[in-house]
């Protein structure tokens, strides 16, 4: 208790000293620090903030110091996040390396692999992308057919991935490949890491309905990958793949967290809270005049608050270092559906003003709502669809029987 | 604020669970119902609950209680929800003792709270006058006389009204029909001249009564709190009770869901277990998620009650959050409880119907989801 108190005091003092002023303002989209070889910093203070946090390992607070992490225990990391929240600090670094790959490398990789990759994730030197989905393999991920064949010291990789977020900006890819076509689908998958600058890798951006193009088709044409880049055993990639998905789902579930709060990171925008927007656009002062919308918003906020407590409870319940489990599917599903509800309610609050595409007649914020609303539709698709999460809950959490398995009996 | 039970609370929960399953299974409620039991609860069982300390769980030690907090009372209520225990725990302890603790003066607390802890006193709150919960719509009058007050009016759905030794009557001593101002709260012995109590039979087979007050004379010492300004203490007590009720509802929905899951893993149709049908799996997964949210809300709200720093308005928000969310999910789960059992779910012989019946009464009691969403919105500034 005493030690934790001291940790809190020293953390607060350090943050006071080291968090630059502009890093205590709400994050703006084009200032998110993703890191990587080609990282650019529109705001120079983002770079300072990243370097200072990385030096302490606090971009990955609970990872072992041996690999550059912060080495904090669960209580300390909670204190750190509280102290960061207290000053509205922006995340110093956002990356798939932190939220997805790092945790499974810590669990499954060899010491050499960890030494090679983890410090670079902590410092934001290498930006990773996720090569899971393929044109023929989405929800049925294990049916994937990108092929890796061992020739001497190298795997030769051929095939295509799709929906690869930021593949055109990433330095390396963590990729699911088929290394055995003869065995049942789950038993022939391996987990391979390689450099996106390798000969034979190409990407083609895809445009989303929101107009932006954050993801790509990714092609592999005889890509040569050193055999030592295989993580875990040969044909044992499926367990790693699933474990990584749990981390991904926990990360995505946080989309539902900010949604109910009326003071998101101190932003003064009326869009920050649905009820504030609804009242603003109707000219209401004390009470939202549309009783039906008011009830829908109350319902949404109640669910958001309940969800926030549930996320917190799941952290309190998890044992030190144990990480997420199958309940991550519940959090992912609920958080994503909440975020979608939030945008549908914003649309009702703003009416036609939320349906502009570009140009005159709309404020930049209104246009942003349109785009974000469209983007939010992906929440219940990316990281496994909502239907797939419900399947996982039914089978893994509730222990309900599998129809396919039963019908075969 | 901790959202997980501490060790003491977990032990208490385990022992409450064992006690309810052994001593107060649903068959007890069925027996009380079928025999049209005059009192509607089992006095022996209540004395056993008293012996376990449940009547004094949240009462301060100075008044003979065990200072186990509302977190402690909450886990007990949750377990009684599993087996639908009909007892004075809600009317006498959760509502009655809380009101005396919040509103009463030192002498009243010293006189009454130890007797509640000892299981010697049963109380009933005579509040609502309409078909739905409306705690400010009080038409019952309290007229000051030289010696005390005269009460006139009628009260509906008074939980344990017909077995209580004393009624806690909410009356209007001043103010407009729907105003928070001018509300006074009185302790009225049930046998006072002018009090007429008629039992009503509710669908959940729990106790309820109509209370008519005609020219009921009470002394000045019957007043709980100050004349005309009883609403704040009443509201806080109601909020505490709403959160406790939410804990009971949580137990009932967890039990309903557990029974649904059992059935899905046991009943076969089309040559397979019905739990393998995705149409049912997704509904089960949705219920699971909603119940998880309910559990977090109840834990957070109970923790707030035990947090000395929590303000009345924070507690009010928690109460409406909890009662709105739990009421909504109680409806969902109790309905699915019937539907997923098919025909057998509709039979009286099968217990699942008791959960549906209790769910609806609990949803209405102290405000349904509509009432509490409206209040939550108002408390959140919109
Ligand atoms: C914005 C965005 C970013 C993404 N980023 C990445 C990335 O970086 N890397 C990556 O590998 N992938 C990424 N994805 C891909 C994502 O993981 C897949 O889109 C997702 O897994 C669904 O696969 P699918 O698109 O093939 O849909 P399908 O699997 O074809 O699904 C179509 C519909 O059928 C339903 N369905 C399918 N199977 C079942 C079932 N068993 N039971 C019930 N319903 C079912 C689905 O729920 C869905 O509604 C991204 C997707 C999006 C939208």
PDB file of C-alpha atoms and ligand atoms in Angstrom, chain A residues 96 100 129-141 161-166 208 214-215 248 375 377-388 391, chain B residues 278 282, ligand 1:
ATOM      1  CA  UNK A  96      -0.990  -3.414 -33.392  1.00  0.00           C
ATOM      2  CA  UNK A 100      -2.030  -7.630 -30.473  1.00  0.00           C
ATOM      3  CA  UNK A 129       0.055  -5.244 -39.633  1.00  0.00           C
ATOM      4  CA  UNK A 130      -2.159  -8.281 -39.289  1.00  0.00           C
ATOM      5  CA  UNK A 131      -2.291 -10.853 -42.093  1.00  0.00           C
ATOM      6  CA  UNK A 132      -5.231 -12.996 -41.118  1.00  0.00           C
ATOM      7  CA  UNK A 133      -8.247 -12.585 -43.435  1.00  0.00           C
ATOM      8  CA  UNK A 134      -8.210 -13.819 -46.995  1.00  0.00           C
ATOM      9  CA  UNK A 135     -10.691 -13.457 -49.844  1.00  0.00           C
ATOM     10  CA  UNK A 136     -12.068 -16.922 -49.156  1.00  0.00           C
ATOM     11  CA  UNK A 137     -11.524 -16.983 -45.402  1.00  0.00           C
ATOM     12  CA  UNK A 138     -13.198 -14.434 -43.186  1.00  0.00           C
ATOM     13  CA  UNK A 139     -15.239 -15.721 -40.287  1.00  0.00           C
ATOM     14  CA  UNK A 140     -14.023 -19.191 -41.183  1.00  0.00           C
ATOM     15  CA  UNK A 141     -10.495 -17.980 -40.674  1.00  0.00           C
ATOM     16  CA  UNK A 161      -4.622 -11.482 -47.740  1.00  0.00           C
ATOM     17  CA  UNK A 162      -7.394  -8.936 -47.669  1.00  0.00           C
ATOM     18  CA  UNK A 163      -8.670  -6.173 -45.387  1.00  0.00           C
ATOM     19  CA  UNK A 164      -5.110  -5.850 -44.069  1.00  0.00           C
ATOM     20  CA  UNK A 165      -5.313  -2.631 -42.070  1.00  0.00           C
ATOM     21  CA  UNK A 166      -2.469  -0.217 -42.832  1.00  0.00           C
ATOM     22  CA  UNK A 208     -14.104   2.182 -47.316  1.00  0.00           C
ATOM     23  CA  UNK A 214      -7.007   2.407 -44.242  1.00  0.00           C
ATOM     24  CA  UNK A 215      -6.826  -1.187 -45.445  1.00  0.00           C
ATOM     25  CA  UNK A 248      -7.516  -7.745 -30.331  1.00  0.00           C
ATOM     26  CA  UNK A 375     -16.699   3.846 -40.118  1.00  0.00           C
ATOM     27  CA  UNK A 377     -20.265  -0.044 -39.070  1.00  0.00           C
ATOM     28  CA  UNK A 378     -16.962  -1.894 -39.315  1.00  0.00           C
ATOM     29  CA  UNK A 379     -16.782  -2.285 -35.523  1.00  0.00           C
ATOM     30  CA  UNK A 380     -19.004  -5.340 -35.564  1.00  0.00           C
ATOM     31  CA  UNK A 381     -17.060  -6.877 -38.489  1.00  0.00           C
ATOM     32  CA  UNK A 382     -13.380  -6.269 -37.731  1.00  0.00           C
ATOM     33  CA  UNK A 383     -11.748  -8.573 -35.191  1.00  0.00           C
ATOM     34  CA  UNK A 384     -14.450 -11.160 -35.861  1.00  0.00           C
ATOM     35  CA  UNK A 385     -18.083 -10.276 -36.539  1.00  0.00           C
ATOM     36  CA  UNK A 386     -20.681  -9.869 -33.818  1.00  0.00           C
ATOM     37  CA  UNK A 387     -22.271 -13.128 -34.897  1.00  0.00           C
ATOM     38  CA  UNK A 388     -18.941 -14.874 -34.504  1.00  0.00           C
ATOM     39  CA  UNK A 391     -20.900 -18.106 -31.335  1.00  0.00           C
TER      40      UNK A 391
ATOM     41  CA  UNK B 278     -27.779 -20.991 -33.367  1.00  0.00           C
ATOM     42  CA  UNK B 282     -27.232 -16.194 -29.901  1.00  0.00           C
TER      43      UNK B 282
HETATM   44  C1  LIG C   1     -12.250  -1.932 -41.005  1.00  0.00           C
HETATM   45  C2  LIG C   1     -11.778  -3.342 -41.049  1.00  0.00           C
HETATM   46  C3  LIG C   1     -10.462  -3.625 -40.738  1.00  0.00           C
HETATM   47  C4  LIG C   1      -9.975  -4.930 -40.804  1.00  0.00           C
HETATM   48  N1  LIG C   1      -8.656  -5.148 -40.555  1.00  0.00           N
HETATM   49  C5  LIG C   1      -8.155  -6.398 -40.713  1.00  0.00           C
HETATM   50  C6  LIG C   1      -6.779  -6.646 -40.562  1.00  0.00           C
HETATM   51  O1  LIG C   1      -5.997  -5.741 -40.265  1.00  0.00           O
HETATM   52  N2  LIG C   1      -6.307  -7.884 -40.772  1.00  0.00           N
HETATM   53  C7  LIG C   1      -7.133  -8.912 -41.089  1.00  0.00           C
HETATM   54  O2  LIG C   1      -6.662 -10.022 -41.241  1.00  0.00           O
HETATM   55  N3  LIG C   1      -8.462  -8.721 -41.240  1.00  0.00           N
HETATM   56  C8  LIG C   1      -8.990  -7.482 -41.064  1.00  0.00           C
HETATM   57  N4  LIG C   1     -10.340  -7.280 -41.247  1.00  0.00           N
HETATM   58  C9  LIG C   1     -11.164  -8.401 -41.703  1.00  0.00           C
HETATM   59  C10 LIG C   1     -12.177  -8.930 -40.706  1.00  0.00           C
HETATM   60  O3  LIG C   1     -11.556  -9.660 -39.704  1.00  0.00           O
HETATM   61  C11 LIG C   1     -13.192  -9.777 -41.487  1.00  0.00           C
HETATM   62  O4  LIG C   1     -13.894  -8.915 -42.340  1.00  0.00           O
HETATM   63  C12 LIG C   1     -14.149 -10.502 -40.583  1.00  0.00           C
HETATM   64  O5  LIG C   1     -13.499 -11.515 -39.879  1.00  0.00           O
HETATM   65  C13 LIG C   1     -15.352 -11.089 -41.351  1.00  0.00           C
HETATM   66  O6  LIG C   1     -14.970 -11.850 -42.452  1.00  0.00           O
HETATM   67  P1  LIG C   1     -15.650 -11.581 -43.877  1.00  0.00           P
HETATM   68  O7  LIG C   1     -15.512 -10.156 -44.157  1.00  0.00           O
HETATM   69  O8  LIG C   1     -15.101 -12.538 -44.831  1.00  0.00           O
HETATM   70  O9  LIG C   1     -17.204 -11.874 -43.671  1.00  0.00           O
HETATM   71  P2  LIG C   1     -17.924 -13.307 -43.749  1.00  0.00           P
HETATM   72  O10 LIG C   1     -17.228 -14.266 -42.874  1.00  0.00           O
HETATM   73  O11 LIG C   1     -18.142 -13.675 -45.139  1.00  0.00           O
HETATM   74  O12 LIG C   1     -19.298 -12.948 -43.050  1.00  0.00           O
HETATM   75  C14 LIG C   1     -20.471 -12.477 -43.750  1.00  0.00           C
HETATM   76  C15 LIG C   1     -21.651 -12.518 -42.780  1.00  0.00           C
HETATM   77  O13 LIG C   1     -21.904 -13.879 -42.409  1.00  0.00           O
HETATM   78  C16 LIG C   1     -21.914 -14.007 -41.015  1.00  0.00           C
HETATM   79  N5  LIG C   1     -21.392 -15.318 -40.617  1.00  0.00           N
HETATM   80  C17 LIG C   1     -20.288 -15.946 -41.088  1.00  0.00           C
HETATM   81  N6  LIG C   1     -20.081 -17.102 -40.439  1.00  0.00           N
HETATM   82  C18 LIG C   1     -21.082 -17.216 -39.534  1.00  0.00           C
HETATM   83  C19 LIG C   1     -21.443 -18.195 -38.561  1.00  0.00           C
HETATM   84  N7  LIG C   1     -20.692 -19.291 -38.349  1.00  0.00           N
HETATM   85  N8  LIG C   1     -22.543 -17.978 -37.807  1.00  0.00           N
HETATM   86  C20 LIG C   1     -23.304 -16.866 -38.000  1.00  0.00           C
HETATM   87  N9  LIG C   1     -23.018 -15.927 -38.910  1.00  0.00           N
HETATM   88  C21 LIG C   1     -21.914 -16.088 -39.649  1.00  0.00           C
HETATM   89  C22 LIG C   1     -21.006 -12.909 -40.533  1.00  0.00           C
HETATM   90  O14 LIG C   1     -21.268 -12.577 -39.172  1.00  0.00           O
HETATM   91  C23 LIG C   1     -21.363 -11.782 -41.474  1.00  0.00           C
HETATM   92  O15 LIG C   1     -22.522 -11.139 -41.024  1.00  0.00           O
HETATM   93  C24 LIG C   1     -10.850  -5.985 -41.169  1.00  0.00           C
HETATM   94  C25 LIG C   1     -12.163  -5.692 -41.464  1.00  0.00           C
HETATM   95  C26 LIG C   1     -12.645  -4.406 -41.409  1.00  0.00           C
HETATM   96  C27 LIG C   1     -14.071  -4.139 -41.749  1.00  0.00           C
END
